[in-house]
Tab-separated table of C-alpha atoms in Angstrom:
chain	number	residue	atom	x	y	z
A	16	MET	CA	-30.930	44.166	42.076
A	17	GLY	CA	-29.314	47.484	41.103
A	18	TRP	CA	-28.887	50.079	38.389
A	19	GLU	CA	-26.263	49.961	35.679
A	20	GLY	CA	-26.202	52.113	32.560
A	21	GLY	CA	-29.833	53.150	33.049
A	22	ALA	CA	-31.064	49.552	33.196
A	23	ILE	CA	-31.993	47.422	36.145
A	24	MET	CA	-29.692	44.455	36.624
A	25	ASP	CA	-29.704	41.406	38.886
A	26	GLN	CA	-26.873	40.715	41.339
A	27	VAL	CA	-25.647	44.326	41.456
A	28	VAL	CA	-25.340	45.827	44.923
A	29	CYS	CA	-27.017	49.242	45.326
A	30	LYS	CA	-25.667	52.020	47.453
A	31	PRO	CA	-27.700	51.949	50.694
A	32	PHE	CA	-30.068	54.886	51.085
A	33	SER	CA	-30.070	56.565	54.476
A	34	LEU	CA	-32.859	58.957	55.452
A	35	PRO	CA	-30.718	61.177	57.704
A	36	THR	CA	-28.481	62.133	54.751
A	37	ILE	CA	-31.263	64.277	53.302
A	38	THR	CA	-32.600	67.101	55.452
A	39	THR	CA	-34.241	69.324	52.865
A	40	ILE	CA	-34.683	69.450	49.139
A	41	PRO	CA	-34.268	72.837	47.383
A	42	MET	CA	-36.889	73.839	44.836
A	43	GLU	CA	-36.690	76.236	41.896
A	44	LEU	CA	-40.242	77.489	42.553
A	45	LYS	CA	-40.083	80.749	44.497
A	46	LYS	CA	-42.482	81.739	47.276
A	47	LYS	CA	-44.109	84.523	45.262
A	48	GLU	CA	-44.560	82.232	42.238
A	49	HIS	CA	-45.937	79.482	44.456
A	50	ASP	CA	-48.545	81.693	46.129
A	51	SER	CA	-49.662	83.253	42.842
A	52	LEU	CA	-50.424	79.829	41.340
A	53	TYR	CA	-53.417	79.273	43.616
A	54	GLN	CA	-55.421	82.018	41.927
A	55	TYR	CA	-56.063	79.319	39.319
A	56	GLN	CA	-57.519	76.882	41.852
A	57	PRO	CA	-61.243	76.444	41.122
A	58	PHE	CA	-63.735	76.525	43.974
A	59	GLU	CA	-64.391	72.895	44.863
A	60	MET	CA	-66.775	71.374	47.367
A	61	GLU	CA	-68.756	68.233	48.033
A	62	THR	CA	-72.395	67.950	46.934
A	63	ALA	CA	-75.577	67.986	49.015
A	64	HIS	CA	-76.091	64.306	48.072
A	65	ASP	CA	-72.925	63.436	50.006
A	66	TYR	CA	-74.868	64.247	53.185
A	67	ARG	CA	-77.484	61.512	52.951
A	68	SER	CA	-77.808	58.747	55.549
A	69	GLY	CA	-74.408	57.083	55.973
A	70	GLY	CA	-72.771	60.122	54.413
A	71	LEU	CA	-70.737	63.074	55.638
A	72	LEU	CA	-70.882	64.894	58.966
A	73	ALA	CA	-72.575	68.316	58.703
A	74	VAL	CA	-70.027	70.947	59.781
A	75	ASP	CA	-69.974	74.730	59.399
A	76	VAL	CA	-67.828	77.579	60.663
A	77	ASP	CA	-68.221	77.843	64.460
A	78	SER	CA	-69.221	74.177	64.763
A	79	GLU	CA	-67.879	72.757	68.032
A	80	LEU	CA	-66.972	69.077	68.036
A	81	ASP	CA	-65.996	66.490	70.652
A	82	ASN	CA	-67.951	68.047	73.507
A	83	LEU	CA	-66.985	71.614	72.520
A	84	ARG	CA	-63.237	70.874	72.510
A	85	TYR	CA	-62.629	71.722	68.830
A	86	GLU	CA	-63.853	74.969	67.289
A	87	VAL	CA	-64.004	74.862	63.485
A	88	ILE	CA	-63.006	78.036	61.604
A	89	ARG	CA	-62.165	76.889	58.068
A	90	LYS	CA	-62.651	74.055	55.571
A	91	LEU	CA	-59.341	72.773	54.215
A	92	GLY	CA	-60.483	70.092	51.794
A	93	HIS	CA	-62.709	67.156	50.982
A	94	GLY	CA	-62.532	63.769	49.329
A	95	GLU	CA	-64.796	60.897	48.419
A	96	LEU	CA	-64.914	59.630	52.011
A	97	SER	CA	-64.267	62.652	54.242
A	98	THR	CA	-64.009	66.386	54.816
A	99	VAL	CA	-61.106	68.197	56.517
A	100	TYR	CA	-61.321	71.320	58.692
A	101	LEU	CA	-59.022	73.712	60.506
A	102	ALA	CA	-59.983	73.925	64.177
A	103	LEU	CA	-58.731	75.374	67.418
A	104	ASP	CA	-58.117	72.841	70.169
A	105	THR	CA	-59.484	74.813	73.103
A	106	LYS	CA	-57.736	72.476	75.531
A	107	THR	CA	-54.185	72.940	74.185
A	108	ARG	CA	-54.793	76.244	72.314
A	109	GLN	CA	-53.159	74.676	69.237
A	110	TRP	CA	-54.414	74.653	65.651
A	111	VAL	CA	-55.276	71.161	64.396
A	112	ALA	CA	-56.786	69.538	61.324
A	113	LEU	CA	-59.957	67.464	61.768
A	114	LYS	CA	-60.632	64.728	59.215
A	115	ALA	CA	-64.272	63.650	59.509
A	116	PHE	CA	-65.141	60.401	57.704
A	117	ASN	CA	-68.599	59.646	56.431
A	118	ALA	CA	-70.637	57.337	58.649
A	119	ARG	CA	-70.468	54.406	56.237
A	120	THR	CA	-66.665	54.473	56.116
A	121	SER	CA	-66.470	55.008	59.876
A	122	LYS	CA	-68.227	51.673	60.417
A	123	LYS	CA	-65.715	49.913	58.192
A	124	MET	CA	-62.828	51.508	60.097
A	125	GLU	CA	-64.153	50.006	63.337
A	126	LYS	CA	-63.970	46.529	61.814
A	127	ASN	CA	-60.486	47.021	60.338
A	128	ASP	CA	-58.118	45.163	62.662
A	129	ASN	CA	-55.123	46.552	60.799
A	130	PHE	CA	-56.021	50.206	61.247
A	131	GLU	CA	-54.741	50.645	64.822
A	132	GLN	CA	-51.439	49.012	63.945
A	133	VAL	CA	-51.103	51.182	60.833
A	134	VAL	CA	-51.652	54.393	62.833
A	135	GLU	CA	-49.249	53.299	65.577
A	136	ARG	CA	-46.477	52.546	63.082
A	137	ALA	CA	-47.142	55.597	60.888
A	138	ASN	CA	-46.882	57.865	63.934
A	139	LYS	CA	-43.226	56.830	64.260
A	140	CYS	CA	-42.388	57.976	60.709
A	141	ASP	CA	-40.906	61.431	60.125
A	142	HIS	CA	-42.281	61.899	56.611
A	143	VAL	CA	-45.832	60.713	57.325
A	144	MET	CA	-48.604	62.739	58.974
A	145	HIS	CA	-49.142	61.922	62.644
A	146	GLU	CA	-52.554	61.253	64.144
A	147	LEU	CA	-52.732	63.190	67.427
A	148	THR	CA	-55.951	61.630	68.666
A	149	ARG	CA	-59.336	60.436	67.445
A	150	PHE	CA	-62.946	60.761	68.549
A	151	LYS	CA	-66.506	59.869	67.558
A	152	GLU	CA	-69.100	62.472	66.606
A	153	LYS	CA	-72.803	61.718	66.204
A	154	GLY	CA	-74.728	63.477	63.462
A	155	LEU	CA	-77.947	63.164	61.488
A	156	ASN	CA	-76.280	60.776	59.030
A	157	GLY	CA	-74.817	58.407	61.629
A	158	GLU	CA	-71.754	58.178	63.835
A	159	HIS	CA	-68.525	59.538	62.398
A	160	THR	CA	-64.867	58.822	63.115
A	161	VAL	CA	-62.882	62.069	63.306
A	162	GLN	CA	-59.099	61.954	63.212
A	163	VAL	CA	-57.073	64.851	64.639
A	164	PHE	CA	-53.850	65.693	62.796
A	165	GLU	CA	-51.152	68.308	62.649
A	166	VAL	CA	-52.188	71.058	60.228
A	167	MET	CA	-50.862	70.711	56.686
A	168	GLY	CA	-51.122	72.725	53.497
A	169	PRO	CA	-52.636	71.866	50.117
A	170	SER	CA	-51.887	68.598	48.379
A	171	VAL	CA	-49.345	68.273	45.596
A	172	SER	CA	-52.349	67.452	43.390
A	173	VAL	CA	-53.836	70.921	43.988
A	174	LEU	CA	-50.466	72.567	43.286
A	175	TRP	CA	-49.961	70.516	40.111
A	176	ASN	CA	-53.417	71.279	38.734
A	177	CYS	CA	-52.712	74.989	39.190
A	178	MET	CA	-49.358	74.605	37.410
A	179	LEU	CA	-51.147	72.948	34.478
A	180	ASN	CA	-53.613	75.818	34.081
A	181	ASP	CA	-53.439	77.218	30.545
A	182	ALA	CA	-52.498	80.683	31.863
A	183	VAL	CA	-49.189	79.455	33.347
A	184	LYS	CA	-48.665	75.988	31.845
A	185	LYS	CA	-45.987	77.097	29.361
A	186	LYS	CA	-44.086	79.077	32.000
A	187	MET	CA	-44.208	76.184	34.472
A	188	THR	CA	-43.148	73.524	31.960
A	189	GLN	CA	-39.442	73.934	32.659
A	190	LEU	CA	-40.031	73.315	36.378
A	191	ARG	CA	-42.075	70.155	35.938
A	192	SER	CA	-39.189	67.680	35.724
A	193	PRO	CA	-36.998	69.054	38.567
A	194	MET	CA	-40.040	69.479	40.810
A	195	THR	CA	-41.288	65.975	40.034
A	196	LYS	CA	-37.868	64.574	40.882
A	197	LYS	CA	-37.577	66.409	44.202
A	198	ILE	CA	-41.173	65.886	45.340
A	199	ALA	CA	-41.102	62.215	44.326
A	200	ARG	CA	-37.916	61.724	46.367
A	201	GLN	CA	-39.668	63.043	49.453
A	202	ALA	CA	-42.733	60.866	48.836
A	203	LEU	CA	-40.399	57.884	48.491
A	204	MET	CA	-38.666	58.799	51.749
A	205	GLY	CA	-42.036	58.557	53.523
A	206	LEU	CA	-42.807	55.333	51.684
A	207	LYS	CA	-39.451	53.864	52.726
A	208	GLU	CA	-40.269	54.555	56.375
A	209	LEU	CA	-43.651	52.848	56.005
A	210	HIS	CA	-42.246	49.812	54.182
A	211	ASP	CA	-39.477	49.471	56.759
A	212	ALA	CA	-42.231	49.406	59.385
A	213	GLY	CA	-44.138	46.700	57.481
A	214	VAL	CA	-46.893	49.071	56.297
A	215	VAL	CA	-48.209	49.258	52.733
A	216	HIS	CA	-49.596	52.717	51.963
A	217	GLY	CA	-52.120	51.506	49.395
A	218	ASN	CA	-52.996	54.900	47.861
A	219	MET	CA	-49.872	56.770	46.756
A	220	ASP	CA	-51.798	59.419	44.869
A	221	MET	CA	-50.721	63.091	44.735
A	222	THR	CA	-53.858	63.947	46.705
A	223	ASN	CA	-52.184	62.233	49.666
A	224	TRP	CA	-48.902	64.163	49.441
A	225	LEU	CA	-49.436	67.256	51.591
A	226	LEU	CA	-47.234	70.354	51.748
A	227	GLU	CA	-45.864	71.308	55.154
A	228	LEU	CA	-46.650	74.704	56.693
A	229	ASP	CA	-44.697	77.284	58.611
A	230	SER	CA	-45.772	77.656	62.239
A	231	LEU	CA	-49.234	79.174	62.637
A	232	GLU	CA	-48.662	80.216	66.257
A	233	GLU	CA	-48.050	83.888	65.461
A	234	VAL	CA	-50.682	84.139	62.701
A	235	ARG	CA	-53.736	86.188	63.579
A	236	ARG	CA	-56.937	84.148	63.715
A	237	LYS	CA	-58.614	86.484	61.220
A	238	LYS	CA	-56.137	85.438	58.529
A	239	LEU	CA	-56.970	81.777	59.094
A	240	GLU	CA	-60.766	82.028	59.016
A	241	GLN	CA	-62.896	80.914	56.071
A	242	ASP	CA	-63.262	83.564	53.359
A	243	PHE	CA	-66.836	83.998	52.118
A	244	GLU	CA	-66.264	87.064	49.923
A	245	GLU	CA	-66.597	85.244	46.600
A	246	PRO	CA	-70.130	83.964	45.758
A	247	GLU	CA	-68.617	80.731	44.408
A	248	SER	CA	-66.949	80.019	47.771
A	249	PHE	CA	-70.071	78.518	49.326
A	250	LEU	CA	-73.453	76.980	48.555
A	251	GLU	CA	-76.192	78.228	50.875
A	252	ASN	CA	-79.795	77.317	51.619
A	253	VAL	CA	-79.018	73.626	51.182
A	254	LYS	CA	-82.239	71.660	51.568
A	255	GLN	CA	-80.782	68.149	51.848
A	256	LYS	CA	-81.652	66.535	55.185
A	257	GLY	CA	-78.448	65.830	57.108
A	258	ALA	CA	-76.477	68.552	55.294
A	259	PRO	CA	-75.329	71.896	56.726
A	260	GLU	CA	-77.351	74.912	55.579
A	261	ARG	CA	-74.181	76.176	53.912
A	262	ILE	CA	-71.589	73.984	52.161
A	263	MET	CA	-68.170	75.635	52.125
A	264	ALA	CA	-65.597	75.455	49.339
A	265	ASP	CA	-62.171	74.000	50.091
A	266	GLN	CA	-59.690	76.679	51.183
A	267	PRO	CA	-56.268	75.089	51.817
A	268	LEU	CA	-53.683	77.188	53.650
A	269	PHE	CA	-51.456	77.841	50.632
A	270	LYS	CA	-50.248	81.241	51.909
A	271	PHE	CA	-48.498	79.560	54.831
A	272	VAL	CA	-46.692	76.784	52.928
A	273	LYS	CA	-43.170	76.219	54.221
A	274	MET	CA	-40.582	77.044	51.560
A	275	ASP	CA	-37.393	77.265	53.590
A	276	GLY	CA	-35.024	75.384	51.290
A	277	GLY	CA	-37.871	74.294	49.044
A	278	LEU	CA	-41.209	72.561	49.404
A	279	HIS	CA	-41.551	69.857	52.064
A	280	ILE	CA	-44.181	67.109	51.987
A	281	LYS	CA	-45.603	64.388	54.189
A	282	LEU	CA	-47.711	61.390	53.244
A	283	SER	CA	-51.341	61.222	54.352
A	284	GLY	CA	-54.413	59.187	53.402
A	285	MET	CA	-53.628	56.105	55.482
A	286	TYR	CA	-57.220	54.824	55.384
A	287	SER	CA	-56.264	52.389	52.584
A	288	SER	CA	-53.048	51.265	54.285
A	289	PHE	CA	-52.502	47.804	55.713
A	290	ILE	CA	-49.920	45.717	57.529
A	291	GLU	CA	-48.088	43.726	54.907
A	292	ASN	CA	-48.859	40.293	56.351
A	293	GLY	CA	-52.578	41.118	56.454
A	294	PRO	CA	-53.661	42.747	53.161
A	295	PRO	CA	-57.357	43.453	52.470
A	296	SER	CA	-58.899	40.425	50.801
A	297	ASP	CA	-60.741	42.407	48.106
A	298	GLY	CA	-57.708	44.465	47.069
A	299	LYS	CA	-59.965	47.476	46.441
A	300	HIS	CA	-58.120	50.653	45.526
A	301	PRO	CA	-59.658	54.115	46.050
A	302	ASN	CA	-57.868	55.473	42.947
A	303	LEU	CA	-58.617	53.083	40.121
A	304	HIS	CA	-55.947	54.430	37.763
A	305	LEU	CA	-53.186	53.454	40.235
A	306	ARG	CA	-54.140	49.784	40.522
A	307	THR	CA	-51.747	46.975	39.719
A	308	PRO	CA	-52.779	44.064	37.488
A	309	GLU	CA	-52.730	41.694	40.474
A	310	ALA	CA	-55.049	44.029	42.419
A	311	ILE	CA	-57.613	43.431	39.676
A	312	LEU	CA	-56.967	39.776	38.871
A	313	ASN	CA	-55.483	38.285	42.052
A	314	PRO	CA	-56.198	40.724	44.936
A	315	SER	CA	-55.356	38.324	47.744
A	316	GLN	CA	-51.729	38.405	46.616
A	317	ILE	CA	-51.056	42.158	46.797
A	318	ASN	CA	-48.037	43.366	48.763
A	319	ARG	CA	-45.816	46.440	49.152
A	320	SER	CA	-44.941	46.426	45.458
A	321	ILE	CA	-48.352	47.968	44.678
A	322	ASP	CA	-46.925	51.235	46.052
A	323	ILE	CA	-44.036	51.055	43.563
A	324	TRP	CA	-46.414	50.598	40.624
A	325	ALA	CA	-48.551	53.502	41.882
A	326	MET	CA	-45.482	55.749	42.236
A	327	ALA	CA	-44.623	55.099	38.577
A	328	CYS	CA	-48.153	56.061	37.512
A	329	VAL	CA	-47.994	59.267	39.549
A	330	MET	CA	-44.541	60.258	38.261
A	331	PHE	CA	-45.749	59.746	34.683
A	332	GLU	CA	-48.728	62.004	35.443
A	333	MET	CA	-46.572	64.699	37.060
A	334	LEU	CA	-44.127	64.740	34.142
A	335	THR	CA	-46.658	64.645	31.301
A	336	GLY	CA	-49.755	66.251	32.803
A	337	SER	CA	-51.862	63.189	31.857
A	338	LYS	CA	-52.786	60.009	33.690
A	339	LEU	CA	-51.100	56.856	32.436
A	340	PHE	CA	-54.350	54.864	32.550
A	341	GLU	CA	-57.741	56.472	31.861
A	342	PHE	CA	-61.239	55.023	31.508
A	343	THR	CA	-64.514	55.971	29.810
A	344	ARG	CA	-66.752	53.275	31.302
A	345	THR	CA	-68.590	53.676	34.626
A	346	LYS	CA	-69.460	50.094	35.620
A	347	SER	CA	-66.755	48.589	37.823
A	348	LYS	CA	-66.306	45.367	35.825
A	349	GLU	CA	-66.063	47.260	32.548
A	350	ILE	CA	-63.526	49.652	34.099
A	351	ASP	CA	-61.475	46.595	35.088
A	352	ASP	CA	-61.554	45.413	31.479
A	353	GLN	CA	-60.573	48.805	30.095
A	354	HIS	CA	-57.712	49.041	32.591
A	355	LEU	CA	-56.336	45.609	31.639
A	356	ILE	CA	-56.642	46.365	27.922
A	357	GLU	CA	-54.741	49.634	28.483
A	358	MET	CA	-52.058	47.721	30.388
A	359	ASN	CA	-51.791	45.244	27.559
A	360	ASN	CA	-51.214	48.118	25.123
A	361	LEU	CA	-48.814	50.189	27.238
A	362	ILE	CA	-46.848	47.674	29.315
A	363	GLY	CA	-46.970	44.690	26.974
A	364	ALA	CA	-48.885	41.437	26.797
A	365	ILE	CA	-50.319	40.342	30.134
A	366	PRO	CA	-48.635	37.052	31.162
A	367	GLU	CA	-50.780	34.035	30.406
A	368	LYS	CA	-50.780	32.815	34.020
A	369	LEU	CA	-52.161	36.138	35.223
A	370	ALA	CA	-54.556	36.520	32.289
A	371	ALA	CA	-56.110	33.154	33.187
A	372	ASN	CA	-57.922	34.931	36.037
A	373	TRP	CA	-59.480	37.480	33.681
A	374	LYS	CA	-63.232	37.014	33.292
A	375	PRO	CA	-64.275	39.892	31.009
A	376	SER	CA	-67.639	41.624	31.221
A	377	ASN	CA	-70.215	41.190	28.456
A	378	ALA	CA	-69.131	44.513	26.939
A	379	TYR	CA	-65.638	43.172	26.241
A	380	ALA	CA	-66.207	39.412	26.061
A	381	LYS	CA	-65.519	39.291	22.320
A	382	CYS	CA	-62.317	41.326	22.681
A	383	VAL	CA	-60.584	39.056	25.176
A	384	GLY	CA	-59.723	35.685	23.732
A	385	ALA	CA	-57.982	32.577	25.001
A	386	HIS	CA	-54.686	33.037	26.830
A	387	GLY	CA	-55.402	36.758	27.245
A	388	HIS	CA	-55.148	37.540	23.513
A	389	ILE	CA	-56.838	40.879	22.915
A	390	THR	CA	-58.603	42.212	19.846
A	391	PRO	CA	-58.602	46.021	20.228
A	392	PRO	CA	-62.138	47.229	20.993
A	393	GLN	CA	-63.563	50.180	19.070
A	394	ASP	CA	-64.156	52.342	22.152
A	395	ILE	CA	-60.522	52.246	23.330
A	396	LYS	CA	-58.000	54.145	21.234
A	397	PRO	CA	-54.825	52.048	21.190
A	398	LYS	CA	-51.799	53.688	22.802
A	399	PRO	CA	-48.222	52.889	21.832
A	400	ILE	CA	-45.903	50.986	24.143
A	401	LEU	CA	-44.857	52.823	27.331
A	402	GLU	CA	-41.594	54.290	26.048
A	403	ALA	CA	-43.141	55.674	22.858
A	404	HIS	CA	-46.146	56.960	24.781
A	405	PHE	CA	-43.875	58.857	27.177
A	406	ASP	CA	-41.964	60.387	24.259
A	407	ASN	CA	-45.252	61.545	22.747
A	408	MET	CA	-46.479	63.081	26.015
A	409	LYS	CA	-43.352	64.515	27.654
A	410	PRO	CA	-42.643	68.275	27.686
A	411	SER	CA	-39.983	69.499	25.273
A	412	THR	CA	-37.781	70.562	28.200
A	413	ILE	CA	-36.961	66.880	28.872
A	414	ASP	CA	-34.130	66.006	26.495
A	415	ASP	CA	-33.429	62.571	25.026
A	416	ASN	CA	-30.859	61.638	27.676
A	417	GLU	CA	-33.150	62.474	30.583
A	418	ALA	CA	-36.097	60.830	28.833
A	419	SER	CA	-34.066	57.628	28.478
A	420	GLN	CA	-33.371	57.591	32.230
A	421	ILE	CA	-37.013	58.249	33.104
A	422	LYS	CA	-38.261	55.519	30.774
A	423	SER	CA	-35.855	52.958	32.252
A	424	LEU	CA	-37.131	53.812	35.735
A	425	LEU	CA	-40.817	53.640	34.787
A	426	ARG	CA	-40.352	50.377	32.912
A	427	SER	CA	-38.698	48.731	35.921
A	428	MET	CA	-41.490	49.868	38.276
A	429	LEU	CA	-44.328	48.803	35.955
A	430	GLN	CA	-43.544	45.094	35.794
A	431	TYR	CA	-46.306	42.496	35.827
A	432	ASP	CA	-44.373	40.274	38.235
A	433	PRO	CA	-44.507	42.031	41.650
A	434	SER	CA	-41.292	40.299	42.766
A	435	LYS	CA	-39.364	41.978	39.942
A	436	ARG	CA	-40.404	45.534	40.811
A	437	PRO	CA	-37.623	47.479	42.564
A	438	SER	CA	-37.724	48.296	46.271
A	439	VAL	CA	-37.991	51.896	47.458
A	440	ASP	CA	-34.224	51.949	48.082
A	441	GLU	CA	-33.585	50.777	44.535
A	442	VAL	CA	-35.913	53.394	43.080
A	443	LEU	CA	-34.174	56.108	45.102
A	444	SER	CA	-30.776	54.947	43.847
A	445	HIS	CA	-31.816	55.210	40.189
A	446	PRO	CA	-29.577	57.709	38.321
A	447	TRP	CA	-32.475	60.025	37.475
A	448	LEU	CA	-33.627	60.375	41.104
A	449	ALA	CA	-30.177	60.150	42.677
A	450	ALA	CA	-28.670	62.939	40.533
């Protein structure tokens, strides 16, 4: 499989992609512009309800974890399953990031036979975050797994949301395509390393693409500590049992992002990863909008190609500022139906063999007929086919020629048949990314 004239062709040999040929990727975004963007980052934090039994580990500034070894001084971020903190390793005197999973997820991690193999293989990859060690921490909500990582900066998702703020969106529009191209190449470099090692990432969302930092060794501790000056930066007097008295807002280390030769990223979020010959039987995906059709309809058959589909969804989002697939329902089965209906609109008719596994919920039973034929439901606004949808959503700075290249790449990656999706090497050799 290879690229010819913007289309993907069988029996064409691609140029081999070699990781050592790329050492850095220059960016048009300057340091001053980059740092100023984060003034548009809203204060975000988890809720008190996240600290119920089975939930998050209660941590505050000056908390000391793992028998006093790690001293917490700042909260870097949070997600659905975990919180992340900056801490001083008092044994090595190095700054580290602590990722504390909720107790419920920690139990599942213990039973995941793949997890140790995933970590071992990921630690050998240059463009993937390395786990330094791991420990257990008991709290009021249960026992928590805490992973220790090298310290990283904000996610590409945080950066992108700031770039899409109304105050700077127009100014940043011209940078969206070149930045997408260069950041996506780096994400693909990390993905290539994982796939070569037999690991499927499983959650290639922008939230798991983290910006690298300059060395923090010479930075004064005061500059790294949590900032409580703004009232919105914390929630105090929390009454929830199992929660800290004060919940801190996320404060990623954006001022220390490495920009020597451009932004540099590494992949994180390996909780959903698996060894390719042992995929999770339920095929559950933490980011529903990135799921493949087979993850919904035939989850036992998922493989590395789910990462290719997800990359296409993320690149569409980065280029247009909107998710490719979006849902209004809240019940899981109805979300599945909405997702498949959206696929049918955007990608084309779902193949009959795959559609045979579709058992619609009551809400959409009348919309899904025999052989996967769909009558458009009233609560889902039909979207045009992928290429037309991209043309409607793309910024004006992407001309027709570039748009044609992008659409050919997205179309090849968003194929219903997993075996026909390109490999990472083939994606990287596409004219739009290889230019």
